[in-house]
């Protein structure tokens, strides 16, 4: 396995994240980007080892112990690429020149399904203001709607704000 020399090891971001374990998965909510990331069990195992102390080879051994199957370094790099894309690492970790980036499909073809491919599913969570509905009762009666964020007028029975 290729080791990175003279480069910091992966370190998971800790600040402005809310992290919760949910039945074998890890939910990471990024307060800065209003994004929720659901890490499957494999991705969660890798992310938890991104402590700035654990090497890629050590992460492979941890995954091998957890799954009971051999794990290629490409599996770890696939997870790190996702974490980088989703801003879940403090700093980008550059892969060595001899370790090529693989797509999910290519990774599955290469390593098979012996070990679960690390998967991070992300969704944007609307802010409270953005998720407010304009179909609320009008606080001011007829005329322009006084509900913050609504640009419509009050109409209908009962009087509701709407576009």
GROMACS .gro file of C-alpha atoms in nm:
model
  163
    1UNK     CA    1   0.000   0.000   0.000
    2UNK     CA    2   0.119   0.346  -0.082
    3UNK     CA    3   0.190   0.575   0.210
    4UNK     CA    4   0.186   0.952   0.191
    5UNK     CA    5   0.508   1.108   0.304
    6UNK     CA    6   0.545   1.460   0.442
    7UNK     CA    7   0.174   1.528   0.413
    8UNK     CA    8  -0.084   1.560   0.690
    9UNK     CA    9  -0.304   1.258   0.742
   10UNK     CA   10  -0.680   1.300   0.695
   11UNK     CA   11  -0.852   1.494   0.973
   12UNK     CA   12  -1.230   1.517   0.991
   13UNK     CA   13  -1.380   1.861   1.043
   14UNK     CA   14  -1.520   1.899   1.392
   15UNK     CA   15  -1.638   2.258   1.410
   16UNK     CA   16  -1.990   2.361   1.308
   17UNK     CA   17  -2.098   2.000   1.250
   18UNK     CA   18  -2.370   1.810   1.432
   19UNK     CA   19  -2.294   1.437   1.430
   20UNK     CA   20  -2.543   1.162   1.525
   21UNK     CA   21  -2.522   0.785   1.491
   22UNK     CA   22  -2.836   0.622   1.356
   23UNK     CA   23  -2.864   0.242   1.322
   24UNK     CA   24  -2.532   0.169   1.155
   25UNK     CA   25  -2.510   0.501   0.972
   26UNK     CA   26  -2.372   0.837   1.065
   27UNK     CA   27  -2.563   1.160   1.007
   28UNK     CA   28  -2.343   1.470   0.978
   29UNK     CA   29  -2.517   1.807   0.953
   30UNK     CA   30  -2.303   2.096   0.830
   31UNK     CA   31  -2.426   2.415   0.998
   32UNK     CA   32  -2.224   2.637   0.761
   33UNK     CA   33  -2.372   2.494   0.441
   34UNK     CA   34  -2.714   2.375   0.571
   35UNK     CA   35  -2.638   2.030   0.432
   36UNK     CA   36  -2.706   1.692   0.583
   37UNK     CA   37  -2.475   1.403   0.493
   38UNK     CA   38  -2.569   1.042   0.562
   39UNK     CA   39  -2.262   0.816   0.572
   40UNK     CA   40  -2.316   0.443   0.533
   41UNK     CA   41  -2.136   0.211   0.772
   42UNK     CA   42  -1.818   0.190   0.561
   43UNK     CA   43  -1.794   0.566   0.510
   44UNK     CA   44  -1.864   0.619   0.882
   45UNK     CA   45  -1.580   0.385   0.980
   46UNK     CA   46  -1.339   0.576   0.756
   47UNK     CA   47  -1.461   0.921   0.872
   48UNK     CA   48  -1.423   0.826   1.239
   49UNK     CA   49  -1.059   0.731   1.168
   50UNK     CA   50  -0.985   1.069   1.007
   51UNK     CA   51  -0.816   1.190   1.323
   52UNK     CA   52  -0.489   1.320   1.177
   53UNK     CA   53  -0.311   1.019   1.330
   54UNK     CA   54  -0.440   0.722   1.130
   55UNK     CA   55  -0.274   0.636   0.800
   56UNK     CA   56  -0.454   0.509   0.491
   57UNK     CA   57  -0.303   0.163   0.548
   58UNK     CA   58  -0.430   0.160   0.907
   59UNK     CA   59  -0.777   0.259   0.785
   60UNK     CA   60  -0.767  -0.039   0.547
   61UNK     CA   61  -0.681  -0.271   0.838
   62UNK     CA   62  -0.968  -0.129   1.048
   63UNK     CA   63  -1.213  -0.188   0.761
   64UNK     CA   64  -1.075  -0.538   0.706
   65UNK     CA   65  -1.133  -0.621   1.072
   66UNK     CA   66  -1.485  -0.477   1.064
   67UNK     CA   67  -1.590  -0.651   0.742
   68UNK     CA   68  -1.384  -0.969   0.754
   69UNK     CA   69  -1.281  -0.911   0.391
   70UNK     CA   70  -0.970  -0.765   0.230
   71UNK     CA   71  -0.995  -0.392   0.159
   72UNK     CA   72  -0.807  -0.211  -0.115
   73UNK     CA   73  -0.665   0.135  -0.059
   74UNK     CA   74  -0.894   0.261  -0.339
   75UNK     CA   75  -1.194   0.213  -0.105
   76UNK     CA   76  -1.040   0.457   0.147
   77UNK     CA   77  -0.951   0.708  -0.126
   78UNK     CA   78  -1.305   0.690  -0.262
   79UNK     CA   79  -1.440   0.784   0.082
   80UNK     CA   80  -1.183   1.064   0.125
   81UNK     CA   81  -1.280   1.208  -0.215
   82UNK     CA   82  -1.644   1.223  -0.102
   83UNK     CA   83  -1.548   1.384   0.230
   84UNK     CA   84  -1.340   1.643   0.046
   85UNK     CA   85  -1.625   1.719  -0.195
   86UNK     CA   86  -1.865   1.763   0.096
   87UNK     CA   87  -1.624   1.975   0.306
   88UNK     CA   88  -1.606   1.716   0.584
   89UNK     CA   89  -1.226   1.724   0.612
   90UNK     CA   90  -1.020   2.008   0.757
   91UNK     CA   91  -0.781   1.997   0.460
   92UNK     CA   92  -0.775   1.819   0.128
   93UNK     CA   93  -0.554   1.511   0.129
   94UNK     CA   94  -0.382   1.460  -0.204
   95UNK     CA   95  -0.362   1.106  -0.328
   96UNK     CA   96  -0.023   0.973  -0.436
   97UNK     CA   97   0.048   0.982  -0.810
   98UNK     CA   98   0.030   0.602  -0.838
   99UNK     CA   99  -0.323   0.584  -0.690
  100UNK     CA  100  -0.572   0.671  -0.960
  101UNK     CA  101  -0.920   0.809  -0.897
  102UNK     CA  102  -1.196   0.556  -0.968
  103UNK     CA  103  -1.566   0.610  -1.021
  104UNK     CA  104  -1.809   0.422  -0.800
  105UNK     CA  105  -1.887   0.185  -1.088
  106UNK     CA  106  -1.517   0.118  -1.157
  107UNK     CA  107  -1.453   0.065  -0.786
  108UNK     CA  108  -1.733  -0.192  -0.764
  109UNK     CA  109  -1.597  -0.371  -1.072
  110UNK     CA  110  -1.250  -0.373  -0.923
  111UNK     CA  111  -1.316  -0.472  -0.561
  112UNK     CA  112  -1.654  -0.639  -0.606
  113UNK     CA  113  -1.905  -0.636  -0.328
  114UNK     CA  114  -1.684  -0.804  -0.068
  115UNK     CA  115  -1.682  -0.479   0.122
  116UNK     CA  116  -1.951  -0.215   0.111
  117UNK     CA  117  -1.847   0.083  -0.100
  118UNK     CA  118  -1.833   0.400   0.114
  119UNK     CA  119  -2.133   0.611   0.032
  120UNK     CA  120  -2.219   0.965   0.136
  121UNK     CA  121  -2.567   1.086   0.049
  122UNK     CA  122  -2.612   1.462   0.088
  123UNK     CA  123  -2.918   1.685   0.089
  124UNK     CA  124  -2.952   2.059   0.125
  125UNK     CA  125  -3.170   2.152   0.420
  126UNK     CA  126  -3.364   2.476   0.373
  127UNK     CA  127  -3.313   2.749   0.627
  128UNK     CA  128  -3.608   2.828   0.853
  129UNK     CA  129  -3.680   3.144   0.655
  130UNK     CA  130  -3.670   2.964   0.320
  131UNK     CA  131  -3.903   2.690   0.438
  132UNK     CA  132  -4.169   2.934   0.568
  133UNK     CA  133  -4.495   2.903   0.383
  134UNK     CA  134  -4.679   3.198   0.235
  135UNK     CA  135  -5.012   3.027   0.289
  136UNK     CA  136  -5.061   3.157   0.643
  137UNK     CA  137  -5.345   3.357   0.792
  138UNK     CA  138  -5.303   3.726   0.718
  139UNK     CA  139  -5.205   3.915   1.030
  140UNK     CA  140  -5.304   4.255   0.886
  141UNK     CA  141  -5.629   4.190   0.696
  142UNK     CA  142  -5.677   4.285   0.331
  143UNK     CA  143  -5.384   4.432   0.136
  144UNK     CA  144  -5.021   4.335   0.117
  145UNK     CA  145  -4.920   4.030   0.316
  146UNK     CA  146  -4.729   4.112   0.636
  147UNK     CA  147  -4.575   3.765   0.676
  148UNK     CA  148  -4.193   3.793   0.642
  149UNK     CA  149  -4.078   3.649   0.310
  150UNK     CA  150  -4.422   3.658   0.144
  151UNK     CA  151  -4.456   3.886  -0.154
  152UNK     CA  152  -4.824   3.824  -0.221
  153UNK     CA  153  -5.145   3.978  -0.101
  154UNK     CA  154  -5.415   3.873   0.142
  155UNK     CA  155  -5.717   3.710  -0.017
  156UNK     CA  156  -5.968   3.428   0.015
  157UNK     CA  157  -6.175   3.299   0.303
  158UNK     CA  158  -6.020   3.284   0.552
  159UNK     CA  159  -5.776   3.560   0.458
  160UNK     CA  160  -5.442   3.399   0.374
  161UNK     CA  161  -5.115   3.527   0.233
  162UNK     CA  162  -5.036   3.391  -0.109
  163UNK     CA  163  -4.859   3.473  -0.430
   0.00000   0.00000   0.00000
